[in-house]
């Protein structure tokens, strides 16, 4: 079965500085990977997805993620943080075990932006 | 933008009562998930449908939970009888299958007292 580990439960950065949210996955085959964002008391919004095309994936709001098979990583980055980026971020792997597809979520990383 | 619609947004009910949550997936999406989110457990998959057929509901307590798709425009999640430990936010998501990503609704916040 697939699994996802988000290495940091909480990341705090200053506005205007780079953001790095780390994600490692385990997979028995070439996975589909996603990053979702959840603002307080809101639903989950898809930021970006990797589906075996380009390894550097660009998403909304200036976020990017790079798929590194050798490191089984899919870290999320943004060059310059904005106050509106404060939210919970989930790394997600698509699991096709037993002939059915599931989305397996990491535990989430809470991103705080300091003025 | 197309969206997944969930109703009600909030529900407060007494222990033992039946609760029904509804989800309208995006037109043309053939895959529907139900997830539950709590502080302790994070996001847990409850049930999964493809083309209205239930494919996986192993994450759902069978004795009190049931999930159905009576037609392509409606998915329901029922709890009977409800218990305080069912208090959580329940999300529905729909999509077109592997690799497309999934759109989540705004959730139903359930409180069982």
Short mmCIF file of C-alpha atoms in Angstrom, two decimals:
data_model
loop_
_atom_site.label_atom_id
_atom_site.label_comp_id
_atom_site.label_asym_id
_atom_site.label_seq_id
_atom_site.Cartn_x
_atom_site.Cartn_y
_atom_site.Cartn_z
CA UNK A 1 0.00 0.00 0.00
CA UNK A 2 1.07 3.54 -0.63
CA UNK A 3 1.87 5.94 2.16
CA UNK A 4 2.87 9.55 2.61
CA UNK A 5 5.03 11.18 5.27
CA UNK A 6 5.05 14.92 5.73
CA UNK A 7 8.25 15.59 7.57
CA UNK A 8 7.18 18.76 9.37
CA UNK A 9 3.93 19.24 11.25
CA UNK A 10 4.50 23.00 11.44
CA UNK A 11 6.59 25.39 9.33
CA UNK A 12 6.94 29.08 10.09
CA UNK A 13 8.51 31.57 7.67
CA UNK A 14 8.63 35.33 7.27
CA UNK A 15 6.66 37.06 4.55
CA UNK A 16 8.74 37.36 1.39
CA UNK A 17 11.04 34.42 2.22
CA UNK A 18 11.02 31.00 0.51
CA UNK A 19 8.72 28.19 1.57
CA UNK A 20 9.68 24.51 1.65
CA UNK A 21 7.18 21.85 2.74
CA UNK A 22 8.63 18.36 2.67
CA UNK A 23 6.90 15.17 1.60
CA UNK A 24 8.17 11.62 1.15
CA UNK A 25 6.11 8.79 -0.23
CA UNK A 26 6.31 5.04 -0.52
CA UNK A 27 4.94 3.37 -3.61
CA UNK A 28 5.20 0.03 -5.33
CA UNK A 29 4.69 1.60 -8.74
CA UNK A 30 4.82 4.99 -10.41
CA UNK A 31 2.39 7.05 -8.35
CA UNK A 32 0.22 10.07 -8.90
CA UNK A 33 0.98 12.72 -6.31
CA UNK A 34 -0.90 15.83 -5.27
CA UNK A 35 -0.65 18.78 -2.94
CA UNK A 36 -3.84 20.19 -1.44
CA UNK A 37 -4.26 23.32 0.68
CA UNK A 38 -6.88 23.89 3.36
CA UNK A 39 -7.51 27.35 4.74
CA UNK A 40 -9.14 27.61 8.18
CA UNK A 41 -12.70 26.30 8.21
CA UNK A 42 -12.60 25.72 4.46
CA UNK A 43 -12.53 22.73 2.15
CA UNK A 44 -9.48 21.33 0.39
CA UNK A 45 -8.20 22.98 -2.78
CA UNK A 46 -5.95 21.27 -5.30
CA UNK A 47 -2.62 23.12 -5.62
CA UNK A 48 -0.90 20.87 -8.13
CA UNK A 49 -0.56 17.30 -9.33
CA UNK A 50 2.12 14.99 -10.71
CA UNK A 51 1.03 12.23 -13.08
CA UNK A 52 4.26 10.91 -14.66
CA UNK A 53 4.77 13.78 -17.08
CA UNK A 54 7.25 16.58 -16.25
CA UNK A 55 8.96 16.08 -12.90
CA UNK A 56 8.75 19.79 -12.03
CA UNK A 57 5.11 20.66 -11.59
CA UNK A 58 3.77 24.19 -11.41
CA UNK A 59 0.61 24.90 -9.48
CA UNK A 60 -1.58 27.77 -8.48
CA UNK A 61 -0.53 30.77 -6.37
CA UNK A 62 3.15 30.44 -7.35
CA UNK A 63 3.70 27.00 -5.81
CA UNK A 64 5.83 24.30 -7.41
CA UNK A 65 6.76 20.73 -6.56
CA UNK A 66 9.47 18.46 -7.89
CA UNK A 67 9.06 14.70 -8.18
CA UNK A 68 12.33 12.93 -7.34
CA UNK A 69 11.99 9.21 -7.77
CA UNK A 70 15.47 8.43 -6.43
CA UNK A 71 14.62 10.21 -3.19
CA UNK A 72 10.90 9.25 -3.17
CA UNK A 73 10.16 12.90 -2.47
CA UNK A 74 7.65 15.46 -3.68
CA UNK A 75 8.53 18.65 -1.82
CA UNK A 76 6.43 21.79 -2.24
CA UNK A 77 8.15 25.15 -2.70
CA UNK A 78 7.36 28.79 -3.26
CA UNK A 79 10.02 31.49 -3.81
CA UNK A 80 8.33 34.19 -1.74
CA UNK A 81 5.71 33.63 0.96
CA UNK A 82 2.62 35.78 1.18
CA UNK A 83 0.41 36.25 4.23
CA UNK A 84 -2.45 34.58 2.37
CA UNK A 85 -0.40 31.35 2.15
CA UNK A 86 -1.01 30.63 5.82
CA UNK A 87 -2.94 27.35 5.81
CA UNK A 88 -2.68 23.58 6.24
CA UNK A 89 -1.01 21.72 3.37
CA UNK A 90 -1.53 18.05 2.56
CA UNK A 91 0.62 15.82 0.43
CA UNK A 92 -1.43 13.06 -1.17
CA UNK A 93 -0.56 9.88 -3.06
CA UNK A 94 -2.96 7.93 -5.21
CA UNK A 95 -3.14 4.29 -4.14
CA UNK A 96 -4.32 1.70 -6.63
CA UNK A 97 -4.06 -1.32 -4.38
CA UNK A 98 -6.66 -4.08 -4.67
CA UNK A 99 -7.97 -2.70 -7.93
CA UNK A 100 -9.49 0.38 -6.35
CA UNK A 101 -8.08 3.87 -6.19
CA UNK A 102 -7.78 5.78 -2.96
CA UNK A 103 -6.26 9.11 -2.07
CA UNK A 104 -3.91 8.61 0.85
CA UNK A 105 -3.31 11.82 2.79
CA UNK A 106 -0.31 12.85 4.82
CA UNK A 107 -0.90 14.24 8.29
CA UNK A 108 -0.57 17.80 7.06
CA UNK A 109 1.86 20.68 7.56
CA UNK A 110 0.61 23.90 9.09
CA UNK A 111 2.28 26.88 7.44
CA UNK A 112 2.50 30.10 9.44
CA UNK A 113 3.62 33.36 7.83
CA UNK A 114 5.21 35.99 10.05
CA UNK A 115 4.90 39.66 9.07
CA UNK B 1 -15.97 27.26 -11.73
CA UNK B 2 -17.63 23.88 -11.27
CA UNK B 3 -17.91 22.86 -7.65
CA UNK B 4 -18.91 20.00 -5.40
CA UNK B 5 -21.89 20.98 -3.28
CA UNK B 6 -22.40 19.55 0.18
CA UNK B 7 -25.41 20.01 2.41
CA UNK B 8 -25.92 20.85 5.17
CA UNK B 9 -22.84 22.95 5.98
CA UNK B 10 -23.38 22.48 9.70
CA UNK B 11 -25.41 19.95 11.66
CA UNK B 12 -25.91 19.66 15.40
CA UNK B 13 -27.83 16.62 16.54
CA UNK B 14 -28.46 14.57 19.64
CA UNK B 15 -26.90 11.20 20.18
CA UNK B 16 -29.03 8.42 18.71
CA UNK B 17 -30.53 10.52 15.93
CA UNK B 18 -30.15 9.74 12.24
CA UNK B 19 -27.95 12.08 10.22
CA UNK B 20 -27.95 12.33 6.43
CA UNK B 21 -25.30 14.26 4.55
CA UNK B 22 -25.64 14.98 0.85
CA UNK B 23 -23.18 15.64 -1.92
CA UNK B 24 -23.71 16.81 -5.48
CA UNK B 25 -20.61 15.90 -7.50
CA UNK B 26 -19.45 17.87 -10.50
CA UNK B 27 -21.35 16.94 -13.65
CA UNK B 28 -19.40 14.37 -15.64
CA UNK B 29 -17.23 13.20 -12.76
CA UNK B 30 -17.42 9.44 -12.36
CA UNK B 31 -15.56 9.06 -9.05
CA UNK B 32 -16.84 10.14 -5.63
CA UNK B 33 -15.10 9.91 -2.27
CA UNK B 34 -16.32 10.49 1.28
CA UNK B 35 -13.69 11.54 3.82
CA UNK B 36 -13.88 12.38 7.50
CA UNK B 37 -11.53 14.89 9.12
CA UNK B 38 -10.78 15.09 12.84
CA UNK B 39 -7.93 16.66 14.77
CA UNK B 40 -6.79 13.30 16.07
CA UNK B 41 -7.05 11.15 12.96
CA UNK B 42 -6.62 13.66 10.16
CA UNK B 43 -8.35 12.76 6.88
CA UNK B 44 -9.79 9.26 6.76
CA UNK B 45 -11.33 7.64 3.71
CA UNK B 46 -14.83 6.34 4.44
CA UNK B 47 -16.17 5.28 1.03
CA UNK B 48 -15.40 5.44 -2.66
CA UNK B 49 -17.66 5.12 -5.69
CA UNK B 50 -16.88 4.80 -9.37
CA UNK B 51 -19.72 5.12 -11.86
CA UNK B 52 -22.09 5.00 -8.86
CA UNK B 53 -20.87 1.56 -7.79
CA UNK B 54 -19.32 1.28 -4.32
CA UNK B 55 -15.73 0.10 -4.72
CA UNK B 56 -14.36 0.48 -1.24
CA UNK B 57 -16.11 1.26 2.03
CA UNK B 58 -13.67 -0.54 4.29
CA UNK B 59 -13.00 2.64 6.27
CA UNK B 60 -16.62 2.98 7.30
CA UNK B 61 -18.16 1.54 10.50
CA UNK B 62 -20.69 -0.76 8.86
CA UNK B 63 -23.02 -1.06 11.80
CA UNK B 64 -24.02 2.60 11.75
CA UNK B 65 -22.75 4.19 8.53
CA UNK B 66 -24.06 3.73 5.01
CA UNK B 67 -23.14 5.42 1.75
CA UNK B 68 -25.12 5.39 -1.48
CA UNK B 69 -25.34 7.03 -4.90
CA UNK B 70 -29.00 6.85 -5.93
CA UNK B 71 -28.11 8.67 -9.13
CA UNK B 72 -25.12 10.37 -10.77
CA UNK B 73 -25.99 13.75 -9.25
CA UNK B 74 -26.34 12.70 -5.64
CA UNK B 75 -24.23 10.86 -3.07
CA UNK B 76 -25.44 10.37 0.49
CA UNK B 77 -23.77 9.41 3.74
CA UNK B 78 -26.01 8.32 6.59
CA UNK B 79 -25.25 7.69 10.24
CA UNK B 80 -27.83 5.82 12.29
CA UNK B 81 -27.66 6.02 15.25
CA UNK B 82 -25.20 8.88 15.63
CA UNK B 83 -22.70 9.00 18.49
CA UNK B 84 -20.57 11.83 19.93
CA UNK B 85 -17.43 10.24 18.48
CA UNK B 86 -18.89 10.83 15.00
CA UNK B 87 -18.39 14.58 15.46
CA UNK B 88 -16.11 15.65 12.62
CA UNK B 89 -16.06 17.43 9.29
CA UNK B 90 -17.22 15.19 6.48
CA UNK B 91 -15.93 15.96 2.98
CA UNK B 92 -17.13 14.75 -0.36
CA UNK B 93 -14.83 14.86 -3.39
CA UNK B 94 -15.41 14.07 -7.04
CA UNK B 95 -13.15 13.53 -10.02
CA UNK B 96 -12.62 11.84 -13.36
CA UNK B 97 -10.32 9.12 -12.09
CA UNK B 98 -6.61 8.45 -11.80
CA UNK B 99 -4.32 11.38 -12.39
CA UNK B 100 -6.93 14.11 -12.78
CA UNK B 101 -7.02 15.33 -9.21
CA UNK B 102 -10.18 15.63 -7.22
CA UNK B 103 -12.40 18.56 -6.26
CA UNK B 104 -13.52 18.72 -2.67
CA UNK B 105 -16.71 20.20 -1.31
CA UNK B 106 -16.74 22.64 1.59
CA UNK B 107 -17.66 19.91 4.02
CA UNK B 108 -20.39 19.20 6.54
CA UNK B 109 -19.42 20.00 10.12
CA UNK B 110 -21.25 17.48 12.30
CA UNK B 111 -21.59 17.85 16.05
CA UNK B 112 -23.27 15.06 18.00
CA UNK B 113 -24.14 15.99 21.58
#
